[in-house]
Tab-separated table of N, CA and C in Angstrom:
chain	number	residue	atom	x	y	z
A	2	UNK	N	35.718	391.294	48.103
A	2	UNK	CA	35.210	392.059	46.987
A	2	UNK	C	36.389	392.459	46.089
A	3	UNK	N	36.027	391.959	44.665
A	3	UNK	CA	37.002	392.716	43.602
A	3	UNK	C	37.005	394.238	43.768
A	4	UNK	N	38.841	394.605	43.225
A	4	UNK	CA	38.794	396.156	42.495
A	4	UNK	C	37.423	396.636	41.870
A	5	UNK	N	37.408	395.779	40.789
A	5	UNK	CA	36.133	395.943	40.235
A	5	UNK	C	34.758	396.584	40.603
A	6	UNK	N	34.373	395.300	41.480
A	6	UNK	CA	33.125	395.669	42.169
A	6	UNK	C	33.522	396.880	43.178
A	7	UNK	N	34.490	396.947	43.637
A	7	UNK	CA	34.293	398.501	44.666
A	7	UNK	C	34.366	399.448	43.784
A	8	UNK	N	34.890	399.610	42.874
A	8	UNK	CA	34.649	400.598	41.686
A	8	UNK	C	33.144	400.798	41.278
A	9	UNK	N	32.373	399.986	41.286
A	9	UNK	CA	31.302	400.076	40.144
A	9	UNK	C	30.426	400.449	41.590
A	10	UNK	N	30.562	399.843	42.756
A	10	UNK	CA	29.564	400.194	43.994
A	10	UNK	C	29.415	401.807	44.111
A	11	UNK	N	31.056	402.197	44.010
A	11	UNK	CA	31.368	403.509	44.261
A	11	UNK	C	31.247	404.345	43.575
A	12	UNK	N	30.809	403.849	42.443
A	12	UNK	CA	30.553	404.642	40.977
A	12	UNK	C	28.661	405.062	41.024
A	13	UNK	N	28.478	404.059	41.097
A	13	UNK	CA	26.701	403.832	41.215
A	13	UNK	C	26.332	404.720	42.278
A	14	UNK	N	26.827	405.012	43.332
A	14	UNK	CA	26.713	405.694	44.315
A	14	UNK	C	26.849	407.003	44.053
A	15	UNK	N	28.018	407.721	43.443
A	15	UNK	CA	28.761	408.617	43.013
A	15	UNK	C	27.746	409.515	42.107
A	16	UNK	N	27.213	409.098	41.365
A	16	UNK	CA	26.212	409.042	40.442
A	16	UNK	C	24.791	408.993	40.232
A	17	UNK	N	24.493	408.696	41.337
A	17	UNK	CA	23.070	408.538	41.373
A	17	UNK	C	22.547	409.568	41.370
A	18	UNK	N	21.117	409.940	41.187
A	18	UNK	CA	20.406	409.761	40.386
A	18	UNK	C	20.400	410.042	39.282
A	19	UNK	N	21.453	411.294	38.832
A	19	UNK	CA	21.606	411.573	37.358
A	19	UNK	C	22.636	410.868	36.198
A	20	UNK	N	22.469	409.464	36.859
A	20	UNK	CA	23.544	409.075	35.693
A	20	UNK	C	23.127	407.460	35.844
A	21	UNK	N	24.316	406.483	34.945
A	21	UNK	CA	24.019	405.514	35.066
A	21	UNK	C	25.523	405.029	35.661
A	22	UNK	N	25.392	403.987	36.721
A	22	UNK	CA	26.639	403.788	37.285
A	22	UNK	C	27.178	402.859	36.212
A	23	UNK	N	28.424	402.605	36.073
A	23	UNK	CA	29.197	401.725	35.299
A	23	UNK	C	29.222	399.999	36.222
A	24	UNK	N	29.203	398.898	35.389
A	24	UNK	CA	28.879	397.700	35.749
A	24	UNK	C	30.451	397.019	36.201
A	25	UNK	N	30.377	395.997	36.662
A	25	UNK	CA	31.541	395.246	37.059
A	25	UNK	C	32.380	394.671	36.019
A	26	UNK	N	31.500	394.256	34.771
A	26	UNK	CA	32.241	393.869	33.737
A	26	UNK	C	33.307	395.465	33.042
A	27	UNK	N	32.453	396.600	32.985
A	27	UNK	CA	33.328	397.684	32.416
A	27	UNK	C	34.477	397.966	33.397
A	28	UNK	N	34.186	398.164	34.624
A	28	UNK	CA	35.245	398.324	35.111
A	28	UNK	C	36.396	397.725	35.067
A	29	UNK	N	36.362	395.824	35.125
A	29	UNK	CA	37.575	394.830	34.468
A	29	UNK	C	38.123	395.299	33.767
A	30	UNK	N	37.446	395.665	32.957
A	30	UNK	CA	37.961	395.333	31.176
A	30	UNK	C	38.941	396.837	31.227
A	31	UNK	N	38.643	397.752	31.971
A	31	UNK	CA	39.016	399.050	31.786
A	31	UNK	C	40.237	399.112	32.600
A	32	UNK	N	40.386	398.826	33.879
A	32	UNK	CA	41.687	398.570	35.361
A	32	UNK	C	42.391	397.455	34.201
A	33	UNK	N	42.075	396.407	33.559
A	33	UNK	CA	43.238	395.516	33.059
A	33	UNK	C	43.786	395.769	31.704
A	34	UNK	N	43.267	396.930	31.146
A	34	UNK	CA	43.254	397.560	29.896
A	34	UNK	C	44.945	398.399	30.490
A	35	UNK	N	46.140	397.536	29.340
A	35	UNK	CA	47.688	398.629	29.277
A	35	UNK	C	47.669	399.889	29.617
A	36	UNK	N	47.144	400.464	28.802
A	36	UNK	CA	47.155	401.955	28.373
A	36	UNK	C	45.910	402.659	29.199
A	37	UNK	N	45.588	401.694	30.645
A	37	UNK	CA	44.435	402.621	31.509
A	37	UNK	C	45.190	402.977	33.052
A	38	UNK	N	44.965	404.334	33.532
A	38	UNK	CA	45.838	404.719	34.785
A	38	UNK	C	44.327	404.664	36.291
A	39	UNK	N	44.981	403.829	37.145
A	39	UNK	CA	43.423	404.349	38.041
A	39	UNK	C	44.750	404.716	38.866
A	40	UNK	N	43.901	405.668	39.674
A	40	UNK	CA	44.148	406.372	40.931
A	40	UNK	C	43.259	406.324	41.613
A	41	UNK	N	43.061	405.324	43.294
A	41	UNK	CA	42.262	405.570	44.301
A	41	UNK	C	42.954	405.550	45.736
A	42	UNK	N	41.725	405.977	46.408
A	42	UNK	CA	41.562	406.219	48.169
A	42	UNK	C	40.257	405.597	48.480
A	43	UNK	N	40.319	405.312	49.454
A	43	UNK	CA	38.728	404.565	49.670
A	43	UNK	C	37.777	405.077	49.801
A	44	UNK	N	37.777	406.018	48.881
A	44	UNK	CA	36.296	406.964	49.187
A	44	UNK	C	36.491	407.555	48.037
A	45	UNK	N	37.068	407.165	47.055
A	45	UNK	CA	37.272	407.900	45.729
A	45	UNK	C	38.071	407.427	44.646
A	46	UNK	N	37.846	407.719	43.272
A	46	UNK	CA	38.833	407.200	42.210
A	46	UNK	C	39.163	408.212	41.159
A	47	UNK	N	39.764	407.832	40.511
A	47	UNK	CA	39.962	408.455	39.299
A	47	UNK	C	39.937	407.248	38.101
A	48	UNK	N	40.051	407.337	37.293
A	48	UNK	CA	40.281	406.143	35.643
A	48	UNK	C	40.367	407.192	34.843
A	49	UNK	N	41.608	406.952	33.649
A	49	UNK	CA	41.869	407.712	32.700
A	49	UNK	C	42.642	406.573	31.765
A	50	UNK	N	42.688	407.093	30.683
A	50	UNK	CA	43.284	406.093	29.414
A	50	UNK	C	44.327	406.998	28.435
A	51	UNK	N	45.402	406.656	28.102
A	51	UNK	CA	46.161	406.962	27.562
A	51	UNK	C	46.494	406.267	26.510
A	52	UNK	N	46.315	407.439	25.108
A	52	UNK	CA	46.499	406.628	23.617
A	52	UNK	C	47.384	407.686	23.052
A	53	UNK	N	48.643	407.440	22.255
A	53	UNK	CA	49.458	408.321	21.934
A	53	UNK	C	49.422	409.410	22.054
A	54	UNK	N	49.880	409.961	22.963
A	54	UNK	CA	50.113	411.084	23.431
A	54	UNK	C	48.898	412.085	24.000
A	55	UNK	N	47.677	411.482	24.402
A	55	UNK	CA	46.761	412.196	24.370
A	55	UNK	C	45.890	411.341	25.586
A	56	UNK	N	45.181	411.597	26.564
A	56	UNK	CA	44.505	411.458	27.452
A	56	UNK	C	43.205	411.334	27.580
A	57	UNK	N	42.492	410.801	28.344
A	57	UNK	CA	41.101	410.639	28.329
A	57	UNK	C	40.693	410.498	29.940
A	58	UNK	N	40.284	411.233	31.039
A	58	UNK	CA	39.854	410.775	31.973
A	58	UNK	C	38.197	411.045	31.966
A	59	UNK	N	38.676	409.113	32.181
A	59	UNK	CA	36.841	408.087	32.237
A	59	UNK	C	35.720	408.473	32.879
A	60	UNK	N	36.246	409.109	34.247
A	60	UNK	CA	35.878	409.060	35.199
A	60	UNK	C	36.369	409.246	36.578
A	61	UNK	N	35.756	410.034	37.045
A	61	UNK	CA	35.887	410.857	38.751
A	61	UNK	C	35.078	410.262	39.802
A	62	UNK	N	35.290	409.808	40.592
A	62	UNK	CA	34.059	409.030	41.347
A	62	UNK	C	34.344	409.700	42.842
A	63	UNK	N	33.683	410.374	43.861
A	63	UNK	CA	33.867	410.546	45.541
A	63	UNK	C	32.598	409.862	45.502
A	64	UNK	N	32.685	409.380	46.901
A	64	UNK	CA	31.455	408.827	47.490
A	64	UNK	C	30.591	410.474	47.825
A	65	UNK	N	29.457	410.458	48.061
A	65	UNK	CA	28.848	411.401	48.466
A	65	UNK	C	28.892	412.215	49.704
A	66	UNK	N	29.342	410.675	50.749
A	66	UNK	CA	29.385	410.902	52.413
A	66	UNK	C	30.506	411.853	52.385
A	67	UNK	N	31.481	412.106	51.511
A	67	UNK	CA	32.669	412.069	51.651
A	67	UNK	C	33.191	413.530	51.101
A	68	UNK	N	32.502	414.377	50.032
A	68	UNK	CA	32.807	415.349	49.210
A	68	UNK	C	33.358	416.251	49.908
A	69	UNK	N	33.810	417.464	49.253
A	69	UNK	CA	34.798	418.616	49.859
A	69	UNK	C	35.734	418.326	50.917
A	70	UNK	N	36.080	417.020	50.705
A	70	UNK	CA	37.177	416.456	51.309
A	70	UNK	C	38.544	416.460	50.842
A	71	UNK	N	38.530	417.329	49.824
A	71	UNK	CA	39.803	417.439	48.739
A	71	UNK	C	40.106	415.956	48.276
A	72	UNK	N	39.056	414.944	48.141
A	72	UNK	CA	39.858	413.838	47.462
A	72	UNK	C	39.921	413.912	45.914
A	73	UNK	N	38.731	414.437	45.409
A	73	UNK	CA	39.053	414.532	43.970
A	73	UNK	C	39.940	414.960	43.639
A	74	UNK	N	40.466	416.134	43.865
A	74	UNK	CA	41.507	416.666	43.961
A	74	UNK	C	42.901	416.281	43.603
A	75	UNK	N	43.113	415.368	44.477
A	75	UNK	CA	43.952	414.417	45.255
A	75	UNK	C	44.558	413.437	44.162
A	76	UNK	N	43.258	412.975	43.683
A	76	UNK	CA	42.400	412.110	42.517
A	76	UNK	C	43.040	412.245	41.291
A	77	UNK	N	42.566	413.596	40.663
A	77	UNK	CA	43.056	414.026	39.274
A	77	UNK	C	44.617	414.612	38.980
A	78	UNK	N	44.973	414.986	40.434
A	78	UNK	CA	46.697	415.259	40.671
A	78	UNK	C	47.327	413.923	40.492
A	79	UNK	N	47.081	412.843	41.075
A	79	UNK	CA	47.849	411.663	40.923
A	79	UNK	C	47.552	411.585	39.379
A	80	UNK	N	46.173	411.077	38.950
A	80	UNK	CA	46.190	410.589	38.189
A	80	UNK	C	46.859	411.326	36.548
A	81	UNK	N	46.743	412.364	36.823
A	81	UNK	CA	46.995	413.437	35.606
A	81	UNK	C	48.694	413.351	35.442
A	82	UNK	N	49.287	413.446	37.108
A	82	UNK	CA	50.986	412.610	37.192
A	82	UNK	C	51.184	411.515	36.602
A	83	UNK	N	50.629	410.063	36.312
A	83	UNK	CA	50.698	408.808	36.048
A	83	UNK	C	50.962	409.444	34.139
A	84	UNK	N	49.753	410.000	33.834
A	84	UNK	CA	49.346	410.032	32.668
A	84	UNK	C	50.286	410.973	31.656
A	85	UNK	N	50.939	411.956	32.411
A	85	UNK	CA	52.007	412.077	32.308
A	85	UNK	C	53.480	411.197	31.705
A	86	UNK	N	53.466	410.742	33.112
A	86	UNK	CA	54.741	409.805	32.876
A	86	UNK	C	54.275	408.771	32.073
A	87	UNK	N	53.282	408.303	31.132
A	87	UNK	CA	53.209	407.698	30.511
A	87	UNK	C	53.242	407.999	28.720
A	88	UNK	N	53.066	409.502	28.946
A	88	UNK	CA	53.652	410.702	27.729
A	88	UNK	C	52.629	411.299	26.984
A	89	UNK	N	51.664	411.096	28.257
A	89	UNK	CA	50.516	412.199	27.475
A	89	UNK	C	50.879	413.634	27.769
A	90	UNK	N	50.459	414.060	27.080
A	90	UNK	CA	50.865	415.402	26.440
A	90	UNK	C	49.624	416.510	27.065
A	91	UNK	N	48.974	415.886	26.832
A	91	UNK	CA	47.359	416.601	27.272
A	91	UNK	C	46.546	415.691	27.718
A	92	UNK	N	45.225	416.247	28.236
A	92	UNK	CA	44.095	415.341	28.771
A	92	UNK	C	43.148	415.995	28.510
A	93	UNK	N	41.806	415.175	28.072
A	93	UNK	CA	40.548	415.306	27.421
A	93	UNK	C	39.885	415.125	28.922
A	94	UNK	N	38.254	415.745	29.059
A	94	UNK	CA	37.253	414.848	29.445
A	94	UNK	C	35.793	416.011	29.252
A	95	UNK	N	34.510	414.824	29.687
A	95	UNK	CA	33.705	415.438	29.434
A	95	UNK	C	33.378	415.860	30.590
A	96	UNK	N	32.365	417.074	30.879
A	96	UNK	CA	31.580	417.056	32.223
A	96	UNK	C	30.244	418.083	31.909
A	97	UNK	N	29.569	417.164	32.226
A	97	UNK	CA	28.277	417.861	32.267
A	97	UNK	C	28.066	419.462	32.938
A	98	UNK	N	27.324	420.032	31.751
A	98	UNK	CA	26.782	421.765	32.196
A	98	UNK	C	26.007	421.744	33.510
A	99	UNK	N	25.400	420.904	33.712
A	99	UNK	CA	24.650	421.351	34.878
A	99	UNK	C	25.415	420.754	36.372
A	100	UNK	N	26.480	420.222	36.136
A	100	UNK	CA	27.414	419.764	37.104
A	100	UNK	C	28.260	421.041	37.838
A	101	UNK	N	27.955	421.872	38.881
A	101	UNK	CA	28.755	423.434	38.698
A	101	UNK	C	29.994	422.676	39.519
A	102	UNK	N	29.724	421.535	40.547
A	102	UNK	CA	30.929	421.485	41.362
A	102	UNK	C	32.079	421.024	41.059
A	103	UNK	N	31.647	419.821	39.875
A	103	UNK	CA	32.718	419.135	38.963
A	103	UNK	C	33.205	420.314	38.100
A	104	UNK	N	32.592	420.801	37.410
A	104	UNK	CA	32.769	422.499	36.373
A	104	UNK	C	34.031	422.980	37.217
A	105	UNK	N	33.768	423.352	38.668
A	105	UNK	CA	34.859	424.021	39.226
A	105	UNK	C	36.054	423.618	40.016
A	106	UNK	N	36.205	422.133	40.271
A	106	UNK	CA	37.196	421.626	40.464
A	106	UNK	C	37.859	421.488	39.034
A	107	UNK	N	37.228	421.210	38.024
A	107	UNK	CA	38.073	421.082	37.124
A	107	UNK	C	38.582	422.737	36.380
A	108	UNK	N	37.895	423.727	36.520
A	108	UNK	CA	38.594	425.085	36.248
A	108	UNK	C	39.535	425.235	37.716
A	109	UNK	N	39.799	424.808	38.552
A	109	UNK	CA	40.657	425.216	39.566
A	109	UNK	C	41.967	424.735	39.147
A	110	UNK	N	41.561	422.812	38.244
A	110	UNK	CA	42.756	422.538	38.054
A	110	UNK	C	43.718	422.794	36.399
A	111	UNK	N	42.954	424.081	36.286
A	111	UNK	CA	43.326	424.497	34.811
A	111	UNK	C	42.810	424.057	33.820
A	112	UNK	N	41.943	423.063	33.647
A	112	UNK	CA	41.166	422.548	32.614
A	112	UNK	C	40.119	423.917	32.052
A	113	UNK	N	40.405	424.105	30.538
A	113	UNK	CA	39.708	425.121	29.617
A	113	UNK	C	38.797	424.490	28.546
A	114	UNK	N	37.481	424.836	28.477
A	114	UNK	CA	36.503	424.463	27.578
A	114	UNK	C	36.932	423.958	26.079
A	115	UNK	N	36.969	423.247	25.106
A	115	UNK	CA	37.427	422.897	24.236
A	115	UNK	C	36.274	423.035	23.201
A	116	UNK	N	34.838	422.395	23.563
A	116	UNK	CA	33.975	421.923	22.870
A	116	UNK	C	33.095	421.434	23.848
A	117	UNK	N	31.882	421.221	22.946
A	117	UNK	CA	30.290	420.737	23.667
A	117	UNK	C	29.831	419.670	22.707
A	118	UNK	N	29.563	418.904	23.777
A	118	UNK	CA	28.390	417.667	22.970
A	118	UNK	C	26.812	417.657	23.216
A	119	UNK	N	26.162	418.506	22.139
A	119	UNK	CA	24.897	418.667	22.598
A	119	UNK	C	23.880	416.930	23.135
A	120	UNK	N	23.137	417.548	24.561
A	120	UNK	CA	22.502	416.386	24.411
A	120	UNK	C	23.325	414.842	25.587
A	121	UNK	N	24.777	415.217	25.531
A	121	UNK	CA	25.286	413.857	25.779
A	121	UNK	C	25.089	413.005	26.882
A	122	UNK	N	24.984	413.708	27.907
A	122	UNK	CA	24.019	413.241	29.046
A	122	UNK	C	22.782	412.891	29.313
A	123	UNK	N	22.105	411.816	29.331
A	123	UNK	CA	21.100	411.542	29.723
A	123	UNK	C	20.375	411.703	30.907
A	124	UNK	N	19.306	412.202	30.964
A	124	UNK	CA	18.823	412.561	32.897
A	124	UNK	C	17.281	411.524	32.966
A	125	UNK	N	16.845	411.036	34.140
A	125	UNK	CA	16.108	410.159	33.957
A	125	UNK	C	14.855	411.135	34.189
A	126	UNK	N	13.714	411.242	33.168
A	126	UNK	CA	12.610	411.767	33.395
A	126	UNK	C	12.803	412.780	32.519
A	127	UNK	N	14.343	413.938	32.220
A	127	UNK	CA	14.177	414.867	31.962
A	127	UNK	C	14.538	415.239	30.818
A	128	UNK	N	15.062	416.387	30.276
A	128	UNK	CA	15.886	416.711	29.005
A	128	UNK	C	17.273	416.353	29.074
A	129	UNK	N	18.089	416.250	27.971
A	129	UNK	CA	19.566	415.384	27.985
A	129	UNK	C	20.192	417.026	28.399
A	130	UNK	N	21.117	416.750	28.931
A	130	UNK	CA	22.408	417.754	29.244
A	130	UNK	C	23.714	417.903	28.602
A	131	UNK	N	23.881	419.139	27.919
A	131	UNK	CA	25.337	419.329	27.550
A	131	UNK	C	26.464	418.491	27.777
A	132	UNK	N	27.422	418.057	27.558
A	132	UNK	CA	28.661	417.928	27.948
A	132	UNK	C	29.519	418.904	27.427
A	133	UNK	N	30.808	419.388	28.756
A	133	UNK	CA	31.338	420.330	28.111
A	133	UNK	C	32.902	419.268	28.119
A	134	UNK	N	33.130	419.617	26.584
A	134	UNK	CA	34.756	418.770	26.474
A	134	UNK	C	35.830	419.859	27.264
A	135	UNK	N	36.684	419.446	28.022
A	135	UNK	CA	37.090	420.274	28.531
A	135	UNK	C	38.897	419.830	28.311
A	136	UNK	N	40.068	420.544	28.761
A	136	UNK	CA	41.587	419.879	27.733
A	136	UNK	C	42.127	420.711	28.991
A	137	UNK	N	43.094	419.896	29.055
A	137	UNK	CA	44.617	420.976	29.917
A	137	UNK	C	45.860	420.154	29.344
A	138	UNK	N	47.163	421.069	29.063
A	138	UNK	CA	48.331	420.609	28.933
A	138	UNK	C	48.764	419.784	29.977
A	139	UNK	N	49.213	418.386	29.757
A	139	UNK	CA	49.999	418.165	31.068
A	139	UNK	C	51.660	418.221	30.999
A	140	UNK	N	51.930	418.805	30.240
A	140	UNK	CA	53.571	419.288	29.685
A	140	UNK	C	54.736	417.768	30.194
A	141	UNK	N	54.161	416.756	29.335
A	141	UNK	CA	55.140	415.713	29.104
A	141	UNK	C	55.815	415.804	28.040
């Protein structure tokens, strides 16, 4: 099995039911993309993208079996290091309002509210969900 496909298995999984997992083709294009940092463990990832001086992480993935295992953790420390040394300055991402556990790993790791995207989440059956943009310095 490709990088790829264990990404997108682990993603789909990660995700279910309130989201849509990412496909094998996005994941390629994204791991062979210059300016993209992954960080994994086998039960977890990170993906983030770096464009002058400024950050974007894609995506957080734990398997489910696996949570409060401190891998995310683990996850966004490496990866937020990489993104760093590559001279981002800061890091962006979104995370859904009704997400409290993602909400609070990412306020543990200093990430502060920036902005909201009404709507940006899609839920299957239900009403769309907030995204909250959320920013931390990574002092490169």
């Amino acid at each position: 099995m490709s990088v790829a496909e264990a990404l997108a298995r682990l993603h789909a999984r990660a995700f279910a039911p309130t989201g849509r997992g990412w496909s094998v083709a996005e994941f390629s294009y994204l791991i062979d993309a210059p300016h993209c940092h992954l960080a994994h463990e086998t039960h977890g990832f990170a993906l983030a993208r770096v464009v002058a001086g400024e950050a974007e992480l894609l995506t957080l993935a734990t398997d489910p079996d696996h949570r409060r295992e401190g891998i995310a953790t683990r996850l966004l420390t490496q990866v937020e290091r990489r993104l760093a040394e590559a001279g981002a300055e800061r890091q962006f991402l979104e995370v859904a309002q009704d997400n409290p556990a993602a909400r609070a790993l990412y306020a543990r790791a200093g990430y502060a509210e920036t902005g909201r995207r009404a709507g940006y989440y899609a839920r299957p059956g239900g009403t769309p969900v907030d995204a909250l943009v959320l920013a931390k310095d990574l002092g490169a």
